[in-house]
Coordinates of C-alpha atoms and ligand atoms in Angstrom, one line a residue:
M95 CA -26.9 -73.5 -57.3
R96 CA -27.7 -77.2 -57.5
P97 CA -27.7 -79.0 -54.1
S98 CA -25.5 -82.2 -54.5
S99 CA -26.9 -83.8 -51.4
R100 CA -24.3 -86.4 -51.4
P101 CA -23.5 -89.1 -50.6
A102 CA -26.9 -90.4 -51.8
N103 CA -27.1 -93.5 -49.7
L104 CA -26.9 -91.8 -46.1
G105 CA -30.1 -91.5 -44.3
I106 CA -31.1 -90.4 -40.9
D107 CA -32.6 -93.1 -38.6
P108 CA -36.1 -92.1 -37.6
A109 CA -36.3 -94.6 -34.6
R110 CA -33.2 -93.2 -33.2
L111 CA -34.3 -89.5 -33.6
M112 CA -37.7 -90.3 -31.9
G113 CA -36.0 -92.3 -29.0
R114 CA -33.8 -89.1 -28.2
I115 CA -37.0 -86.8 -28.4
E116 CA -39.0 -89.2 -26.1
A117 CA -36.0 -89.7 -23.7
L118 CA -35.5 -85.8 -23.4
G119 CA -39.5 -85.4 -23.3
R120 CA -39.5 -87.6 -20.0
I121 CA -37.3 -85.0 -18.4
G122 CA -39.7 -82.3 -16.9
A123 CA -42.6 -84.3 -18.1
L124 CA -45.9 -83.1 -17.0
P125 CA -48.6 -85.5 -15.6
G126 CA -51.0 -85.9 -18.7
G127 CA -48.4 -85.1 -21.4
G128 CA -45.9 -82.4 -22.4
V129 CA -43.1 -80.9 -20.5
S130 CA -42.0 -78.2 -18.3
R131 CA -38.3 -77.2 -18.6
L132 CA -38.4 -73.6 -17.9
A133 CA -34.9 -72.1 -18.3
L134 CA -32.4 -72.8 -15.7
S135 CA -34.9 -74.8 -13.5
E136 CA -33.8 -78.3 -12.1
A137 CA -35.6 -79.9 -15.2
D138 CA -33.6 -77.7 -17.7
R139 CA -30.3 -79.0 -15.6
Q140 CA -31.3 -82.5 -16.1
G141 CA -32.1 -81.7 -19.9
R142 CA -28.8 -80.2 -20.3
D143 CA -26.9 -83.1 -18.6
C144 CA -28.7 -85.6 -20.8
V145 CA -28.0 -83.7 -24.2
A146 CA -24.5 -83.0 -23.1
G147 CA -23.9 -86.6 -22.3
W148 CA -25.1 -87.6 -25.7
M149 CA -22.9 -85.2 -27.4
R150 CA -20.0 -86.6 -25.6
G151 CA -21.1 -90.0 -26.5
L152 CA -21.1 -89.1 -30.1
G153 CA -17.3 -87.9 -29.6
L154 CA -18.3 -84.1 -29.7
A155 CA -16.0 -81.7 -27.8
V156 CA -18.4 -80.0 -25.4
T157 CA -17.8 -76.4 -24.4
V158 CA -20.0 -74.2 -22.0
D159 CA -19.8 -70.5 -22.3
R160 CA -20.5 -67.8 -19.7
I161 CA -24.3 -67.5 -20.4
G162 CA -24.7 -71.2 -20.4
N163 CA -24.8 -72.0 -24.1
V164 CA -23.5 -75.5 -24.9
F165 CA -21.7 -76.4 -28.2
G166 CA -20.6 -79.8 -29.2
L167 CA -17.8 -79.6 -32.0
R168 CA -17.1 -82.3 -34.4
A169 CA -13.8 -81.5 -36.2
G170 CA -13.4 -81.2 -40.0
A171 CA -10.5 -82.0 -42.1
E172 CA -9.8 -78.2 -42.2
A173 CA -9.8 -75.9 -39.4
G174 CA -12.1 -72.5 -39.6
P175 CA -15.7 -71.8 -38.4
P176 CA -18.0 -74.5 -38.1
V177 CA -21.4 -75.1 -39.8
V178 CA -23.6 -74.6 -36.6
I179 CA -26.9 -76.8 -36.1
G180 CA -28.7 -75.2 -33.2
S181 CA -31.8 -74.5 -31.2
H182 CA -33.0 -74.9 -27.7
I183 CA -34.0 -77.2 -25.0
D184 CA -35.6 -75.1 -22.6
T185 CA -39.5 -74.8 -22.8
V186 CA -42.5 -72.9 -21.6
A187 CA -44.3 -74.2 -18.6
T188 CA -47.1 -75.9 -20.9
G189 CA -44.5 -77.0 -23.5
G190 CA -44.7 -79.9 -25.9
L191 CA -41.9 -82.6 -26.9
Y192 CA -40.6 -80.7 -30.2
D193 CA -40.2 -76.9 -29.6
G194 CA -36.4 -76.5 -29.7
A195 CA -35.7 -80.2 -28.9
L196 CA -36.2 -81.2 -32.5
G197 CA -33.5 -78.8 -33.9
V198 CA -30.9 -79.9 -31.1
L199 CA -31.6 -83.7 -31.4
A200 CA -31.8 -83.6 -35.2
G201 CA -28.5 -82.1 -35.2
L202 CA -27.2 -84.9 -33.0
E203 CA -28.8 -87.4 -35.5
V204 CA -26.9 -85.7 -38.3
V205 CA -23.8 -86.4 -36.4
N206 CA -24.7 -89.9 -35.7
V207 CA -25.2 -90.6 -39.2
L208 CA -21.8 -89.1 -40.2
N209 CA -20.1 -91.0 -37.4
D210 CA -21.7 -94.4 -38.4
A211 CA -20.8 -93.9 -41.9
A212 CA -17.1 -92.7 -41.0
I213 CA -17.7 -89.6 -43.1
R214 CA -15.2 -86.6 -42.6
T215 CA -16.6 -83.3 -43.4
R216 CA -14.3 -80.6 -44.7
R217 CA -15.4 -77.9 -42.3
P218 CA -16.1 -78.7 -38.6
L219 CA -19.8 -79.2 -37.7
A220 CA -21.1 -77.9 -34.3
V221 CA -24.4 -78.9 -32.6
A222 CA -25.4 -76.2 -30.0
F223 CA -28.3 -75.5 -27.7
F224 CA -28.7 -72.1 -26.3
T225 CA -29.8 -70.7 -22.9
N226 CA -33.3 -69.5 -22.3
E227 CA -34.7 -69.4 -25.8
E228 CA -38.2 -69.2 -24.4
G229 CA -38.2 -66.1 -22.2
A230 CA -40.9 -67.6 -20.2
R231 CA -39.0 -67.3 -17.0
F232 CA -36.5 -64.6 -17.7
A233 CA -36.8 -61.9 -20.3
P234 CA -35.7 -61.4 -23.2
D235 CA -36.2 -64.4 -25.0
M236 CA -33.2 -65.8 -27.3
M237 CA -31.1 -64.8 -24.4
G238 CA -28.0 -67.0 -24.9
S239 CA -28.0 -66.4 -28.6
G240 CA -28.7 -62.8 -28.0
V241 CA -25.7 -62.5 -25.9
L242 CA -23.6 -64.3 -28.5
S243 CA -24.7 -62.0 -31.2
G244 CA -24.1 -58.9 -29.3
H245 CA -27.9 -58.1 -29.1
L246 CA -27.6 -58.3 -25.2
G247 CA -24.8 -57.7 -23.0
L248 CA -23.5 -60.6 -20.9
A249 CA -23.7 -58.7 -17.6
E250 CA -27.5 -57.4 -18.4
A251 CA -28.3 -61.1 -19.0
L252 CA -26.9 -62.5 -16.0
A253 CA -28.8 -59.7 -14.0
A254 CA -32.0 -60.3 -15.6
V255 CA -34.7 -61.1 -12.8
G256 CA -37.1 -64.0 -13.5
I257 CA -41.1 -64.1 -12.6
D258 CA -39.9 -66.2 -9.6
G259 CA -37.5 -63.3 -8.5
A260 CA -34.4 -65.6 -9.1
T261 CA -31.5 -64.1 -11.4
V262 CA -30.1 -65.8 -14.5
G263 CA -26.5 -65.5 -13.1
D264 CA -27.4 -67.4 -9.8
E265 CA -29.4 -69.9 -11.4
L266 CA -26.6 -70.7 -14.1
A267 CA -24.1 -71.1 -11.1
R268 CA -26.8 -73.2 -9.2
I269 CA -27.4 -75.7 -12.1
G270 CA -23.9 -75.9 -12.8
Y271 CA -23.8 -74.1 -16.4
A272 CA -22.0 -70.9 -15.6
G273 CA -19.3 -72.0 -18.2
D274 CA -16.0 -70.7 -18.5
A275 CA -15.8 -70.4 -22.1
P276 CA -15.8 -66.7 -23.3
V277 CA -19.0 -65.6 -25.1
G278 CA -17.2 -65.0 -28.3
A279 CA -18.5 -63.1 -31.3
I280 CA -20.4 -65.5 -33.4
A281 CA -17.9 -67.4 -35.5
A282 CA -20.1 -69.8 -37.7
H283 CA -19.4 -70.5 -41.3
C284 CA -23.5 -70.8 -41.4
Y285 CA -26.4 -71.5 -39.0
L286 CA -29.1 -74.2 -39.7
E287 CA -32.0 -74.7 -37.4
L288 CA -34.9 -77.4 -37.9
H289 CA -38.0 -76.4 -36.0
I290 CA -41.6 -77.2 -35.7
E291 CA -43.8 -74.5 -37.6
Q292 CA -45.8 -73.8 -34.3
G293 CA -48.6 -72.5 -36.7
P294 CA -51.3 -73.9 -38.9
V295 CA -49.9 -73.1 -42.6
L296 CA -48.1 -76.2 -43.4
D297 CA -50.6 -78.7 -41.7
A298 CA -53.5 -76.9 -43.4
G299 CA -51.8 -77.1 -46.7
G300 CA -50.6 -80.6 -46.5
I301 CA -47.1 -79.4 -47.0
A302 CA -44.1 -81.3 -45.7
I303 CA -41.3 -78.7 -45.4
G304 CA -41.3 -74.8 -44.9
A305 CA -38.3 -73.0 -46.2
V306 CA -38.4 -70.1 -43.6
T307 CA -37.6 -66.6 -45.3
G308 CA -37.3 -64.8 -42.1
V309 CA -38.7 -64.2 -38.6
Q310 CA -41.1 -61.2 -37.7
G311 CA -40.4 -58.6 -35.3
I312 CA -41.2 -59.0 -31.5
C313 CA -41.9 -56.4 -28.8
W314 CA -42.6 -57.4 -25.3
T315 CA -43.6 -54.8 -22.6
E316 CA -44.5 -55.3 -19.1
Y317 CA -46.9 -52.9 -17.6
R318 CA -47.4 -52.1 -13.8
F319 CA -50.2 -50.2 -12.5
Q320 CA -50.3 -48.8 -8.8
G321 CA -53.8 -48.1 -7.6
Q322 CA -55.4 -48.3 -4.0
T323 CA -56.5 -51.3 -2.3
N324 CA -60.0 -50.7 -0.7
H325 CA -63.2 -52.2 0.3
A326 CA -65.3 -53.6 -2.6
G327 CA -68.7 -52.7 -0.8
T328 CA -68.2 -49.4 0.5
T329 CA -66.0 -47.6 -2.1
P330 CA -68.2 -45.7 -4.6
M331 CA -67.3 -46.3 -8.1
A332 CA -66.0 -42.6 -8.8
M333 CA -63.8 -42.8 -5.9
R334 CA -61.9 -46.1 -6.8
H335 CA -58.3 -46.3 -7.9
D336 CA -58.7 -49.8 -9.4
A337 CA -55.3 -51.1 -10.9
G338 CA -57.1 -54.2 -12.0
Y339 CA -59.7 -52.3 -13.9
V340 CA -56.9 -50.4 -15.7
A341 CA -55.1 -53.6 -16.6
A342 CA -58.2 -55.1 -18.1
R343 CA -58.9 -52.1 -20.3
V344 CA -55.3 -52.3 -21.6
A345 CA -55.7 -56.0 -22.2
V346 CA -58.9 -55.5 -24.2
E347 CA -57.2 -52.4 -26.0
A348 CA -54.4 -54.8 -27.1
R349 CA -56.8 -57.0 -28.9
R350 CA -58.8 -54.3 -30.4
L351 CA -55.5 -52.6 -31.8
A352 CA -54.3 -55.7 -33.3
G353 CA -57.7 -56.1 -35.0
E354 CA -57.7 -52.3 -36.2
I355 CA -54.0 -52.7 -37.8
G356 CA -55.0 -55.8 -39.3
G357 CA -52.8 -57.9 -41.7
V358 CA -50.2 -59.9 -39.8
Q359 CA -50.3 -57.9 -36.5
V360 CA -50.8 -59.9 -33.5
A361 CA -51.1 -59.0 -29.9
T362 CA -51.2 -61.1 -26.7
V363 CA -51.6 -60.4 -22.9
G364 CA -50.1 -63.7 -21.6
R365 CA -49.6 -62.5 -18.2
L366 CA -52.3 -60.7 -16.1
A367 CA -51.9 -60.5 -12.5
V368 CA -53.9 -58.4 -9.7
A369 CA -53.1 -57.9 -6.1
P370 CA -54.2 -58.6 -3.7
G371 CA -56.4 -60.9 -5.5
L372 CA -59.3 -61.2 -3.1
V373 CA -63.1 -61.3 -4.0
N374 CA -64.1 -58.4 -1.9
V375 CA -61.0 -56.0 -2.4
V376 CA -60.5 -53.5 -5.0
P377 CA -57.2 -54.4 -6.5
G378 CA -54.4 -52.0 -5.6
E379 CA -51.6 -53.4 -8.0
A380 CA -51.9 -55.0 -11.5
L381 CA -49.2 -56.3 -13.7
L382 CA -49.7 -57.4 -17.6
T383 CA -47.5 -58.3 -20.2
A384 CA -48.1 -57.4 -23.9
D385 CA -46.4 -59.4 -26.7
L386 CA -46.9 -57.5 -30.0
R387 CA -45.5 -59.2 -33.3
N388 CA -45.4 -57.9 -36.9
T389 CA -43.2 -58.5 -40.0
D390 CA -42.9 -54.6 -40.6
A391 CA -40.7 -52.8 -38.1
A392 CA -42.5 -49.5 -38.2
T393 CA -46.1 -50.9 -38.0
L394 CA -44.9 -53.0 -34.9
A395 CA -43.2 -49.7 -33.4
A396 CA -46.4 -47.8 -33.9
A397 CA -48.5 -50.4 -32.2
D398 CA -46.3 -50.5 -29.1
E399 CA -46.6 -46.6 -28.8
R400 CA -50.1 -46.7 -29.3
L401 CA -50.7 -49.3 -26.7
R402 CA -48.5 -47.4 -24.2
A403 CA -50.4 -44.2 -24.9
F404 CA -53.6 -45.8 -24.1
A405 CA -52.3 -47.3 -20.9
A406 CA -51.2 -43.9 -19.7
Q407 CA -54.5 -42.3 -20.5
A408 CA -56.4 -45.3 -19.0
A409 CA -54.3 -45.2 -15.7
A410 CA -54.6 -41.3 -15.4
A411 CA -58.3 -41.5 -15.8
E412 CA -58.5 -43.9 -12.8
G413 CA -55.9 -42.1 -10.8
V414 CA -53.6 -44.9 -11.0
G415 CA -49.7 -44.9 -11.2
F416 CA -48.2 -46.6 -14.3
E417 CA -44.9 -47.9 -15.5
A418 CA -43.9 -49.4 -18.7
R419 CA -40.8 -51.7 -18.9
P420 CA -39.6 -53.1 -22.3
L421 CA -38.8 -56.8 -21.8
A422 CA -37.8 -57.6 -25.2
R423 CA -37.4 -55.9 -28.7
F424 CA -36.3 -57.8 -31.9
A425 CA -36.5 -56.4 -35.4
P426 CA -37.8 -58.4 -38.1
V427 CA -35.1 -60.6 -39.7
A428 CA -34.6 -61.8 -43.2
F429 CA -32.6 -65.2 -43.8
D430 CA -29.9 -65.7 -46.1
P431 CA -31.6 -65.8 -49.9
E432 CA -28.9 -68.7 -50.9
L433 CA -29.3 -70.8 -47.9
V434 CA -33.1 -70.5 -48.0
A435 CA -33.1 -71.5 -51.8
L436 CA -30.8 -74.5 -50.9
V437 CA -33.3 -75.6 -48.2
E438 CA -36.1 -75.3 -50.9
E439 CA -34.1 -77.2 -53.4
T440 CA -33.0 -79.8 -51.2
A441 CA -36.3 -80.6 -50.0
R442 CA -37.7 -80.6 -53.5
G443 CA -34.8 -83.0 -54.5
L444 CA -36.0 -85.5 -51.7
G445 CA -39.5 -85.4 -53.2
H446 CA -41.2 -83.1 -50.6
S447 CA -43.7 -80.4 -51.1
V448 CA -42.1 -77.1 -49.8
R449 CA -43.4 -73.6 -49.1
R450 CA -41.3 -70.5 -48.5
M451 CA -42.7 -68.8 -45.3
P452 CA -41.7 -66.4 -42.6
S453 CA -41.8 -67.5 -39.0
G454 CA -44.3 -66.1 -36.4
A455 CA -42.2 -67.4 -33.6
G456 CA -38.9 -66.2 -32.5
H457 CA -35.8 -68.3 -32.8
D458 CA -32.3 -68.6 -32.3
A459 CA -31.6 -68.5 -35.9
Q460 CA -32.6 -64.9 -36.0
M461 CA -29.6 -63.9 -33.7
F462 CA -27.2 -65.5 -36.0
A463 CA -28.7 -64.0 -39.3
P464 CA -26.8 -60.5 -38.9
H465 CA -23.4 -62.5 -38.5
C466 CA -23.5 -65.5 -40.8
P467 CA -25.8 -67.0 -43.5
A468 CA -28.6 -68.6 -41.3
A469 CA -31.6 -70.6 -42.4
M470 CA -34.6 -72.6 -41.0
I471 CA -36.4 -75.6 -42.1
F472 CA -39.9 -76.1 -40.8
V473 CA -42.1 -79.1 -40.3
P474 CA -45.9 -79.2 -39.7
S475 CA -47.5 -78.9 -36.2
R476 CA -50.8 -80.7 -36.1
G477 CA -53.5 -78.3 -35.9
G478 CA -51.1 -75.4 -35.5
I479 CA -50.9 -76.1 -31.8
S480 CA -47.7 -75.2 -29.9
H481 CA -46.8 -74.0 -26.4
N482 CA -49.3 -76.4 -25.5
V483 CA -48.7 -79.9 -24.1
T484 CA -50.5 -81.4 -26.9
E485 CA -48.1 -80.1 -29.7
H486 CA -47.6 -82.8 -32.1
T487 CA -45.6 -83.7 -35.4
D488 CA -45.7 -87.2 -36.8
P489 CA -42.5 -89.1 -36.6
A490 CA -42.5 -89.4 -40.6
Q491 CA -42.8 -85.5 -40.8
L492 CA -39.9 -85.1 -38.2
S493 CA -37.8 -87.4 -40.1
A494 CA -38.4 -85.5 -43.3
G495 CA -37.1 -82.4 -41.8
A496 CA -34.2 -84.0 -40.2
E497 CA -33.3 -85.5 -43.7
V498 CA -33.4 -81.9 -45.3
L499 CA -31.2 -80.8 -42.3
L500 CA -28.5 -83.6 -43.0
R501 CA -28.5 -82.9 -46.8
V502 CA -28.1 -79.2 -46.3
A503 CA -25.5 -79.7 -43.6
L504 CA -23.3 -81.7 -45.7
E505 CA -23.6 -79.4 -48.8
K506 CA -22.4 -76.6 -46.4
A507 CA -19.7 -78.6 -44.6
G508 CA -18.4 -80.5 -47.6
V509 CA -17.4 -84.2 -47.6
V510 CA -13.8 -85.1 -47.8
Ligands
GLV1355 C1 -40.7 -68.2 -28.6 O1 -41.0 -69.3 -28.4 C2 -41.6 -67.2 -29.0 O2 -42.0 -66.7 -28.1 O3 -41.6 -66.9 -30.2
MN1356 MN1 -38.7 -72.9 -30.3
MN1357 MN1 -41.3 -71.8 -27.8

């Protein structure tokens, strides 16, 4: 397959792309840099309004489905499923300007370029952003694209309770994004997502573009421990039912286990809370989340099982009750080999260095992969830092990725 990448004189406008990234970054901006646009928060609503407004301004037909996914459709010369360019605009509470936003806004830039040049594609083109990709407020992550793919039921998603006790259904209605379009089966000719790498590989290697081969498996579990609140000074150590102590042991075990398994296994305890949380009170309750990831499904399942067994045993030894609730389960995914090759060849054709690589982070693209050819384009993250307000990619690097996206999208959509 040889990408034609035509028409040769088209190019994205780096200043316009950066302008939209910076404007969206002002919504939910944190004092000192970065953004917090947790899914279905007020800031997410404002971000959605802003991006949907840009979509309409570019002449896209905007629809919102029942899980709040937003699609902007540009008609093609022929009817049929569109080439979908997507990502997300929700962020973690310590987010940067690029995670998710880049993929959506580069999609708008592609449309802008085509509009300016009055180019009609053969297939329709859609730019989309999906509800709650991050999963930081409501689990599971990739929720909107997950419902679209059939990975998760709509009713189950709407009933999901967030870390603040709100439900997805209520919050969608509150922010005005409980749309009326049915969440249909995925009908996309193919799916493309440009994203920052969020890891150190491209930056360390001085490589411009990652041709993403797939996404590793993800396993999130919430552990709750129920002990007995008691006096810190008078309760002998042998008589305690310290839920905090058990949670701490499980957190240390998660780290130890990842080291023992080795290879690409990672383990993170990102949430750890004890109650009542007072200096002189033995914690009666504790909650922790474990995020385990591996490219190998069997190794990941075994790691999950071992951590759970350890938690059960540690709780029993302390006379503490224990519950484990699965929050998210995603199998490893491989992207379409032909589309990955097209990304690679297109980047090379534009004079960029390219590396094939798996993704360490979860992405909406993985929900499309079982239903249509899907692929991702990565650009470097400075120092491999992400989910951090200092997340950074140089404008020229962002533009290089957007240029590859434009060429691949044109190749797949065809020019009339
Ligand atoms: C999404 O950002 C993830 O947790 O991989
Ligand atoms: Mn992302
Ligand atoms: Mn993220």
